[in-house]
Structure formats: C-alpha cells, structure tokens
C-alpha cells in the first residue's frame, strides 16, 4: 500500500442514517446528482484520466448501457475474479490495496475515486485509506413515506474521524462551483466535502 495520488471517496447518502442502497441499487433517481458524479469523476487534465474503483456488486448495478463508465479507468475489486467481462478500460484486482499500488505507478492516472459499494466504502474508511469524502447529503422531503434502505455507511466512524469542510474548500477541491442546495422529486440534497481529522 502506498500514499501517492489523491484518493477520494464519492457517495450519496440519506441523512441522518447514512443509508446508501436498497436491493443492490440506489434508492432514488437524482438526475443532477448523477451528473455531478459523472463530472467530478471524469474531470482530468488533458492527457490524463481518473480511475474509479468499485466492488463487483456495484459494477453489476450500473446499467449495461453506461458501463464501463466512459473516459475513466474502471477498476473492479473481486475476491474471486471469475465470470468477469474482458473489456477495454476495465481492470480487475483482488484487493483495493493491490489496485492502489498499481494505479499509483500509472503516469496517466490523475485522481482515484472509491465509488462503492458498502463493503468497499467501509473497508476503505476503517483502514483510513481515504483522506477526502465527497458526500452528497440527501434528505427526504416526505414525512409519511419512508425511503427503503438496507445498506449503510459507518456513520459513527465518519463523524468521529472526519470533519465537514466549508463550501470554499469543496470548490477548491473540485476546481468548479457546484450547484447549491437542490430539490429533485421528493428529495433535497447538498454536495459536501469531509476531511480526515
Ligand atoms: N456518488 C454519488 N455522489 N452519487 C451516486 O449516485 C453514486 N453512485 C455510485 C457511486 N458513487 C456515487 C454507484 N452507482 C452510474 C450508475 C450507478 C452508480 C454510479 C454510476 C452511472 O451509470 N453513471 C454514468 C452516468 C449515467 C447517467 O447519466 O445517468 C456515468 O457516466 O458516470
């Protein structure tokens, strides 16, 4: 394992419980939020591209027409490495540590993002592999309809070990000014940056 390229975790979570999924899918459809994910993970200087690291379940949750995610090196972590497609711009590793070692030695890779799911997020959090958390805080507007959730981030661990930064720090990190508080359907959300204490 090595320190090298900036390593960020990117996630949209339902507050206050830090729910992230239901039945191996996102529990909502937030068009502009997905656009933010795409922009942030794709933006790289000319001649470079970013890498997105995901677990096999997350890979399978991406609609076939969108994968591999274009203009990014797609890195899939799978302990079995079986039944995986052989595609351009898709690399496989057994562990996230071996993936990071390999990516750190690739000159054309700019930033590296951990994009889920829960197993990979929580492994990277508990092992303090990531310094920056790009968290979209999602809130439900609806009091009577509960959002179904069966997958969560380690909320206590995040609040104990990370601090939410200012909007300025977020803009500096991203290199652009994202939209402020937004509403889509029955959800409100806000883009934030948390840093390791
Ligand atoms: N982080 C954030 N902030 N929001 C998310 O929705 C999110 N989702 C995942 C990981 N981190 C996230 C994992 N799930 C696609 C689909 C599912 C997914 C991640 C990405 C996907 O298809 N992305 C396309 C854009 C699709 C579209 O335009 O609708 C891409 O090119 O990034």
PDB file of C-alpha atoms and ligand atoms in Angstrom:
ATOM      1  CA  UNK A   1       0.000   0.000   0.000  1.00  0.00           C
ATOM      2  CA  UNK A   2       1.277   3.459  -0.750  1.00  0.00           C
ATOM      3  CA  UNK A   3       0.394   7.098  -0.462  1.00  0.00           C
ATOM      4  CA  UNK A   4       0.558   8.765  -3.833  1.00  0.00           C
ATOM      5  CA  UNK A   5      -2.313  10.059  -5.875  1.00  0.00           C
ATOM      6  CA  UNK A   6      -5.159  11.894  -4.161  1.00  0.00           C
ATOM      7  CA  UNK A   7      -7.701   9.278  -3.087  1.00  0.00           C
ATOM      8  CA  UNK A   8     -11.312  10.353  -2.616  1.00  0.00           C
ATOM      9  CA  UNK A   9     -14.471   8.504  -1.712  1.00  0.00           C
ATOM     10  CA  UNK A  10     -17.613   9.634  -3.547  1.00  0.00           C
ATOM     11  CA  UNK A  11     -21.077   8.714  -2.319  1.00  0.00           C
ATOM     12  CA  UNK A  12     -24.652   9.948  -1.984  1.00  0.00           C
ATOM     13  CA  UNK A  13     -26.123   9.125   1.446  1.00  0.00           C
ATOM     14  CA  UNK A  14     -29.520   9.607   3.013  1.00  0.00           C
ATOM     15  CA  UNK A  15     -29.273  11.685   6.188  1.00  0.00           C
ATOM     16  CA  UNK A  16     -29.397  11.242   9.082  1.00  0.00           C
ATOM     17  CA  UNK A  17     -28.917   7.443   8.861  1.00  0.00           C
ATOM     18  CA  UNK A  18     -26.237   7.389   6.130  1.00  0.00           C
ATOM     19  CA  UNK A  19     -28.244   4.920   4.017  1.00  0.00           C
ATOM     20  CA  UNK A  20     -26.781   4.271   0.576  1.00  0.00           C
ATOM     21  CA  UNK A  21     -28.731   1.493  -1.064  1.00  0.00           C
ATOM     22  CA  UNK A  22     -31.628  -0.891  -1.342  1.00  0.00           C
ATOM     23  CA  UNK A  23     -31.515  -4.335  -3.026  1.00  0.00           C
ATOM     24  CA  UNK A  24     -28.223  -3.644  -4.809  1.00  0.00           C
ATOM     25  CA  UNK A  25     -29.466  -0.395  -6.341  1.00  0.00           C
ATOM     26  CA  UNK A  26     -29.547   3.276  -5.491  1.00  0.00           C
ATOM     27  CA  UNK A  27     -32.748   4.073  -3.530  1.00  0.00           C
ATOM     28  CA  UNK A  28     -33.508   7.118  -5.720  1.00  0.00           C
ATOM     29  CA  UNK A  29     -33.101   8.582  -9.171  1.00  0.00           C
ATOM     30  CA  UNK A  30     -31.474  12.012  -8.929  1.00  0.00           C
ATOM     31  CA  UNK A  31     -30.564  13.164 -12.408  1.00  0.00           C
ATOM     32  CA  UNK A  32     -28.484  16.205 -11.449  1.00  0.00           C
ATOM     33  CA  UNK A  33     -26.768  14.350  -8.658  1.00  0.00           C
ATOM     34  CA  UNK A  34     -25.697  11.650 -11.124  1.00  0.00           C
ATOM     35  CA  UNK A  35     -24.455  14.390 -13.443  1.00  0.00           C
ATOM     36  CA  UNK A  36     -22.317  15.707 -10.559  1.00  0.00           C
ATOM     37  CA  UNK A  37     -20.894  12.194 -10.015  1.00  0.00           C
ATOM     38  CA  UNK A  38     -20.067  11.944 -13.717  1.00  0.00           C
ATOM     39  CA  UNK A  39     -18.443  15.415 -13.901  1.00  0.00           C
ATOM     40  CA  UNK A  40     -16.408  15.057 -10.717  1.00  0.00           C
ATOM     41  CA  UNK A  41     -15.098  11.585 -11.526  1.00  0.00           C
ATOM     42  CA  UNK A  42     -14.367  12.435 -15.194  1.00  0.00           C
ATOM     43  CA  UNK A  43     -12.659  15.875 -14.921  1.00  0.00           C
ATOM     44  CA  UNK A  44      -8.931  15.458 -15.525  1.00  0.00           C
ATOM     45  CA  UNK A  45      -6.189  17.455 -17.236  1.00  0.00           C
ATOM     46  CA  UNK A  46      -5.531  16.796 -20.926  1.00  0.00           C
ATOM     47  CA  UNK A  47      -3.614  13.573 -21.447  1.00  0.00           C
ATOM     48  CA  UNK A  48      -4.826  12.146 -18.140  1.00  0.00           C
ATOM     49  CA  UNK A  49      -7.868  10.281 -16.902  1.00  0.00           C
ATOM     50  CA  UNK A  50      -9.207   9.360 -13.481  1.00  0.00           C
ATOM     51  CA  UNK A  51      -9.778   5.889 -12.112  1.00  0.00           C
ATOM     52  CA  UNK A  52     -12.966   4.762 -10.372  1.00  0.00           C
ATOM     53  CA  UNK A  53     -12.651   1.773  -8.049  1.00  0.00           C
ATOM     54  CA  UNK A  54     -15.754  -0.289  -7.311  1.00  0.00           C
ATOM     55  CA  UNK A  55     -16.764  -3.668  -5.928  1.00  0.00           C
ATOM     56  CA  UNK A  56     -18.240  -6.303  -8.219  1.00  0.00           C
ATOM     57  CA  UNK A  57     -21.816  -5.781  -6.966  1.00  0.00           C
ATOM     58  CA  UNK A  58     -21.576  -2.079  -7.798  1.00  0.00           C
ATOM     59  CA  UNK A  59     -20.245  -2.876 -11.270  1.00  0.00           C
ATOM     60  CA  UNK A  60     -23.264  -5.124 -11.802  1.00  0.00           C
ATOM     61  CA  UNK A  61     -25.630  -2.420 -10.544  1.00  0.00           C
ATOM     62  CA  UNK A  62     -24.594   0.010 -13.289  1.00  0.00           C
ATOM     63  CA  UNK A  63     -26.969  -0.175 -16.258  1.00  0.00           C
ATOM     64  CA  UNK A  64     -25.221  -2.106 -19.085  1.00  0.00           C
ATOM     65  CA  UNK A  65     -25.506   0.858 -21.452  1.00  0.00           C
ATOM     66  CA  UNK A  66     -23.467   3.053 -19.068  1.00  0.00           C
ATOM     67  CA  UNK A  67     -20.619   0.654 -18.350  1.00  0.00           C
ATOM     68  CA  UNK A  68     -17.738   0.728 -18.420  1.00  0.00           C
ATOM     69  CA  UNK A  69     -18.130   4.344 -17.245  1.00  0.00           C
ATOM     70  CA  UNK A  70     -16.689   6.302 -20.202  1.00  0.00           C
ATOM     71  CA  UNK A  71     -13.479   8.348 -20.042  1.00  0.00           C
ATOM     72  CA  UNK A  72     -12.457   6.788 -16.734  1.00  0.00           C
ATOM     73  CA  UNK A  73     -10.381   3.714 -15.948  1.00  0.00           C
ATOM     74  CA  UNK A  74     -12.884   1.305 -14.368  1.00  0.00           C
ATOM     75  CA  UNK A  75     -11.256  -0.790 -11.649  1.00  0.00           C
ATOM     76  CA  UNK A  76     -13.242  -3.687 -10.212  1.00  0.00           C
ATOM     77  CA  UNK A  77     -12.364  -5.369  -6.930  1.00  0.00           C
ATOM     78  CA  UNK A  78     -13.382  -9.013  -6.748  1.00  0.00           C
ATOM     79  CA  UNK A  79     -12.031 -11.702  -4.461  1.00  0.00           C
ATOM     80  CA  UNK A  80     -12.959 -14.473  -6.890  1.00  0.00           C
ATOM     81  CA  UNK A  81     -12.058 -12.795 -10.186  1.00  0.00           C
ATOM     82  CA  UNK A  82     -14.342 -15.211 -12.028  1.00  0.00           C
ATOM     83  CA  UNK A  83     -17.014 -14.567 -14.649  1.00  0.00           C
ATOM     84  CA  UNK A  84     -15.767 -11.059 -15.282  1.00  0.00           C
ATOM     85  CA  UNK A  85     -16.007  -9.470 -18.712  1.00  0.00           C
ATOM     86  CA  UNK A  86     -12.843  -8.715 -20.650  1.00  0.00           C
ATOM     87  CA  UNK A  87     -13.350  -5.121 -21.752  1.00  0.00           C
ATOM     88  CA  UNK A  88     -11.280  -2.113 -22.697  1.00  0.00           C
ATOM     89  CA  UNK A  89     -10.621   0.307 -19.841  1.00  0.00           C
ATOM     90  CA  UNK A  90     -11.649  -2.259 -17.210  1.00  0.00           C
ATOM     91  CA  UNK A  91      -9.048  -3.668 -14.817  1.00  0.00           C
ATOM     92  CA  UNK A  92      -9.523  -6.266 -12.090  1.00  0.00           C
ATOM     93  CA  UNK A  93      -7.786  -6.719  -8.750  1.00  0.00           C
ATOM     94  CA  UNK A  94      -8.288  -8.992  -5.749  1.00  0.00           C
ATOM     95  CA  UNK A  95      -7.889  -6.238  -3.191  1.00  0.00           C
ATOM     96  CA  UNK A  96      -8.171  -2.464  -3.119  1.00  0.00           C
ATOM     97  CA  UNK A  97      -4.594  -2.276  -1.760  1.00  0.00           C
ATOM     98  CA  UNK A  98      -3.181  -4.018  -4.843  1.00  0.00           C
ATOM     99  CA  UNK A  99      -5.310  -1.812  -7.109  1.00  0.00           C
ATOM    100  CA  UNK A 100      -3.971   1.347  -5.433  1.00  0.00           C
ATOM    101  CA  UNK A 101      -0.380   0.140  -5.767  1.00  0.00           C
ATOM    102  CA  UNK A 102      -0.885  -0.427  -9.487  1.00  0.00           C
ATOM    103  CA  UNK A 103      -2.697   2.904 -10.041  1.00  0.00           C
ATOM    104  CA  UNK A 104      -0.054   4.860  -8.170  1.00  0.00           C
ATOM    105  CA  UNK A 105       2.524   3.745 -10.711  1.00  0.00           C
ATOM    106  CA  UNK A 106       0.419   4.708 -13.767  1.00  0.00           C
ATOM    107  CA  UNK A 107       1.564   8.131 -15.015  1.00  0.00           C
ATOM    108  CA  UNK A 108      -1.600   8.930 -16.978  1.00  0.00           C
ATOM    109  CA  UNK A 109      -3.930   8.448 -13.985  1.00  0.00           C
ATOM    110  CA  UNK A 110      -4.854  11.744 -12.290  1.00  0.00           C
ATOM    111  CA  UNK A 111      -7.262  11.120  -9.405  1.00  0.00           C
ATOM    112  CA  UNK A 112      -8.616   7.920  -7.922  1.00  0.00           C
ATOM    113  CA  UNK A 113     -12.172   7.589  -6.596  1.00  0.00           C
ATOM    114  CA  UNK A 114     -13.702   4.894  -4.421  1.00  0.00           C
ATOM    115  CA  UNK A 115     -17.275   4.547  -5.708  1.00  0.00           C
ATOM    116  CA  UNK A 116     -18.710   1.761  -3.583  1.00  0.00           C
ATOM    117  CA  UNK A 117     -20.471  -0.314  -2.570  1.00  0.00           C
ATOM    118  CA  UNK A 118     -20.866  -0.606   1.167  1.00  0.00           C
ATOM    119  CA  UNK A 119     -18.252  -3.327   1.638  1.00  0.00           C
ATOM    120  CA  UNK A 120     -15.579  -1.379  -0.229  1.00  0.00           C
ATOM    121  CA  UNK A 121     -16.561   2.003   1.278  1.00  0.00           C
ATOM    122  CA  UNK A 122     -16.434   0.654   4.824  1.00  0.00           C
ATOM    123  CA  UNK A 123     -13.165  -1.220   4.228  1.00  0.00           C
ATOM    124  CA  UNK A 124     -11.507   1.966   2.913  1.00  0.00           C
ATOM    125  CA  UNK A 125     -12.946   4.072   5.758  1.00  0.00           C
ATOM    126  CA  UNK A 126     -11.994   1.734   8.605  1.00  0.00           C
ATOM    127  CA  UNK A 127      -8.483   1.334   7.202  1.00  0.00           C
ATOM    128  CA  UNK A 128      -8.119   5.113   6.755  1.00  0.00           C
ATOM    129  CA  UNK A 129      -7.198   4.749   3.094  1.00  0.00           C
ATOM    130  CA  UNK A 130      -9.108   7.902   2.039  1.00  0.00           C
ATOM    131  CA  UNK A 131      -8.450  11.486   3.088  1.00  0.00           C
ATOM    132  CA  UNK A 132     -11.411  13.103   1.354  1.00  0.00           C
ATOM    133  CA  UNK A 133     -15.065  12.158   1.339  1.00  0.00           C
ATOM    134  CA  UNK A 134     -17.230  13.745  -1.353  1.00  0.00           C
ATOM    135  CA  UNK A 135     -20.556  13.184   0.341  1.00  0.00           C
ATOM    136  CA  UNK A 136     -23.844  14.237  -1.160  1.00  0.00           C
ATOM    137  CA  UNK A 137     -26.141  14.712   1.815  1.00  0.00           C
ATOM    138  CA  UNK A 138     -29.606  13.612   0.718  1.00  0.00           C
ATOM    139  CA  UNK A 139     -32.745  14.404   2.722  1.00  0.00           C
ATOM    140  CA  UNK A 140     -36.242  13.113   2.140  1.00  0.00           C
ATOM    141  CA  UNK A 141     -38.950  15.778   1.922  1.00  0.00           C
ATOM    142  CA  UNK A 142     -41.700  13.341   2.576  1.00  0.00           C
ATOM    143  CA  UNK A 143     -42.694  12.734   6.216  1.00  0.00           C
ATOM    144  CA  UNK A 144     -45.133   9.901   5.522  1.00  0.00           C
ATOM    145  CA  UNK A 145     -43.203   7.766   3.030  1.00  0.00           C
ATOM    146  CA  UNK A 146     -40.097   6.106   4.438  1.00  0.00           C
ATOM    147  CA  UNK A 147     -37.234   5.577   1.997  1.00  0.00           C
ATOM    148  CA  UNK A 148     -36.425   1.840   1.881  1.00  0.00           C
ATOM    149  CA  UNK A 149     -32.792   1.201   2.838  1.00  0.00           C
ATOM    150  CA  UNK A 150     -30.861  -1.965   3.578  1.00  0.00           C
ATOM    151  CA  UNK A 151     -27.268  -0.737   3.205  1.00  0.00           C
ATOM    152  CA  UNK A 152     -25.466   1.895   5.280  1.00  0.00           C
ATOM    153  CA  UNK A 153     -22.130   3.627   5.719  1.00  0.00           C
ATOM    154  CA  UNK A 154     -20.390   3.574   9.105  1.00  0.00           C
ATOM    155  CA  UNK A 155     -21.920   6.815  10.343  1.00  0.00           C
ATOM    156  CA  UNK A 156     -20.340   6.911  13.825  1.00  0.00           C
ATOM    157  CA  UNK A 157     -16.907   6.207  12.378  1.00  0.00           C
ATOM    158  CA  UNK A 158     -17.243   9.029   9.824  1.00  0.00           C
ATOM    159  CA  UNK A 159     -18.471  11.578  12.364  1.00  0.00           C
ATOM    160  CA  UNK A 160     -15.703  10.599  14.815  1.00  0.00           C
ATOM    161  CA  UNK A 161     -12.873  10.703  12.278  1.00  0.00           C
ATOM    162  CA  UNK A 162     -13.849  13.246   9.628  1.00  0.00           C
ATOM    163  CA  UNK A 163     -14.877  16.912   9.701  1.00  0.00           C
ATOM    164  CA  UNK A 164     -17.165  18.594   7.210  1.00  0.00           C
ATOM    165  CA  UNK A 165     -15.316  21.417   5.422  1.00  0.00           C
ATOM    166  CA  UNK A 166     -16.510  24.787   4.187  1.00  0.00           C
ATOM    167  CA  UNK A 167     -18.108  25.356   0.806  1.00  0.00           C
ATOM    168  CA  UNK A 168     -14.881  27.144  -0.234  1.00  0.00           C
ATOM    169  CA  UNK A 169     -12.822  24.042   0.486  1.00  0.00           C
ATOM    170  CA  UNK A 170     -15.233  21.978  -1.620  1.00  0.00           C
ATOM    171  CA  UNK A 171     -14.977  24.380  -4.576  1.00  0.00           C
ATOM    172  CA  UNK A 172     -11.208  24.414  -4.330  1.00  0.00           C
ATOM    173  CA  UNK A 173     -11.087  20.621  -4.215  1.00  0.00           C
ATOM    174  CA  UNK A 174     -13.361  20.265  -7.245  1.00  0.00           C
ATOM    175  CA  UNK A 175     -11.981  23.144  -9.313  1.00  0.00           C
ATOM    176  CA  UNK A 176     -15.524  24.351 -10.081  1.00  0.00           C
ATOM    177  CA  UNK A 177     -18.579  25.702  -8.248  1.00  0.00           C
ATOM    178  CA  UNK A 178     -21.246  23.025  -7.990  1.00  0.00           C
ATOM    179  CA  UNK A 179     -24.920  23.919  -7.602  1.00  0.00           C
ATOM    180  CA  UNK A 180     -26.071  24.780  -4.094  1.00  0.00           C
ATOM    181  CA  UNK A 181     -28.926  23.020  -2.247  1.00  0.00           C
ATOM    182  CA  UNK A 182     -31.133  21.261  -4.770  1.00  0.00           C
ATOM    183  CA  UNK A 183     -34.501  19.572  -4.959  1.00  0.00           C
ATOM    184  CA  UNK A 184     -35.386  16.658  -7.225  1.00  0.00           C
ATOM    185  CA  UNK A 185     -38.697  14.860  -6.733  1.00  0.00           C
ATOM    186  CA  UNK A 186     -39.206  14.197  -3.023  1.00  0.00           C
ATOM    187  CA  UNK A 187     -35.515  14.660  -2.163  1.00  0.00           C
ATOM    188  CA  UNK A 188     -33.295  17.592  -1.265  1.00  0.00           C
ATOM    189  CA  UNK A 189     -29.561  17.321  -1.431  1.00  0.00           C
ATOM    190  CA  UNK A 190     -26.320  19.195  -0.988  1.00  0.00           C
ATOM    191  CA  UNK A 191     -22.744  18.484  -2.125  1.00  0.00           C
ATOM    192  CA  UNK A 192     -20.183  18.443   0.701  1.00  0.00           C
ATOM    193  CA  UNK A 193     -16.556  17.588   1.417  1.00  0.00           C
ATOM    194  CA  UNK A 194     -15.366  15.865   4.594  1.00  0.00           C
ATOM    195  CA  UNK A 195     -11.677  15.636   5.516  1.00  0.00           C
ATOM    196  CA  UNK A 196      -9.807  13.241   7.781  1.00  0.00           C
ATOM    197  CA  UNK A 197      -9.275  14.906  11.187  1.00  0.00           C
TER     198      UNK A 197
HETATM  199  N1  LIG B   1     -21.721   9.035  -5.750  1.00  0.00           N
HETATM  200  C1  LIG B   1     -22.676   9.968  -5.859  1.00  0.00           C
HETATM  201  N2  LIG B   1     -22.440  11.223  -5.445  1.00  0.00           N
HETATM  202  N3  LIG B   1     -23.859   9.678  -6.405  1.00  0.00           N
HETATM  203  C2  LIG B   1     -24.135   8.445  -6.886  1.00  0.00           C
HETATM  204  O1  LIG B   1     -25.241   8.216  -7.394  1.00  0.00           O
HETATM  205  C3  LIG B   1     -23.161   7.422  -6.790  1.00  0.00           C
HETATM  206  N4  LIG B   1     -23.388   6.163  -7.259  1.00  0.00           N
HETATM  207  C4  LIG B   1     -22.429   5.258  -7.153  1.00  0.00           C
HETATM  208  C5  LIG B   1     -21.213   5.602  -6.555  1.00  0.00           C
HETATM  209  N5  LIG B   1     -20.985   6.826  -6.085  1.00  0.00           N
HETATM  210  C6  LIG B   1     -21.945   7.766  -6.209  1.00  0.00           C
HETATM  211  C7  LIG B   1     -22.626   3.854  -7.649  1.00  0.00           C
HETATM  212  N6  LIG B   1     -23.713   3.693  -8.578  1.00  0.00           N
HETATM  213  C8  LIG B   1     -23.745   5.072 -12.521  1.00  0.00           C
HETATM  214  C9  LIG B   1     -24.739   4.213 -12.060  1.00  0.00           C
HETATM  215  C10 LIG B   1     -24.710   3.765 -10.744  1.00  0.00           C
HETATM  216  C11 LIG B   1     -23.689   4.163  -9.875  1.00  0.00           C
HETATM  217  C12 LIG B   1     -22.719   5.022 -10.355  1.00  0.00           C
HETATM  218  C13 LIG B   1     -22.746   5.470 -11.674  1.00  0.00           C
HETATM  219  C14 LIG B   1     -23.777   5.548 -13.946  1.00  0.00           C
HETATM  220  O2  LIG B   1     -24.415   4.966 -14.792  1.00  0.00           O
HETATM  221  N7  LIG B   1     -23.067   6.676 -14.263  1.00  0.00           N
HETATM  222  C15 LIG B   1     -22.913   7.265 -15.592  1.00  0.00           C
HETATM  223  C16 LIG B   1     -23.926   8.367 -15.860  1.00  0.00           C
HETATM  224  C17 LIG B   1     -25.283   7.840 -16.083  1.00  0.00           C
HETATM  225  C18 LIG B   1     -26.337   8.909 -16.353  1.00  0.00           C
HETATM  226  O3  LIG B   1     -26.020   9.937 -16.986  1.00  0.00           O
HETATM  227  O4  LIG B   1     -27.492   8.703 -15.948  1.00  0.00           O
HETATM  228  C19 LIG B   1     -21.515   7.898 -15.689  1.00  0.00           C
HETATM  229  O5  LIG B   1     -21.026   8.038 -16.819  1.00  0.00           O
HETATM  230  O6  LIG B   1     -20.952   8.256 -14.634  1.00  0.00           O
END
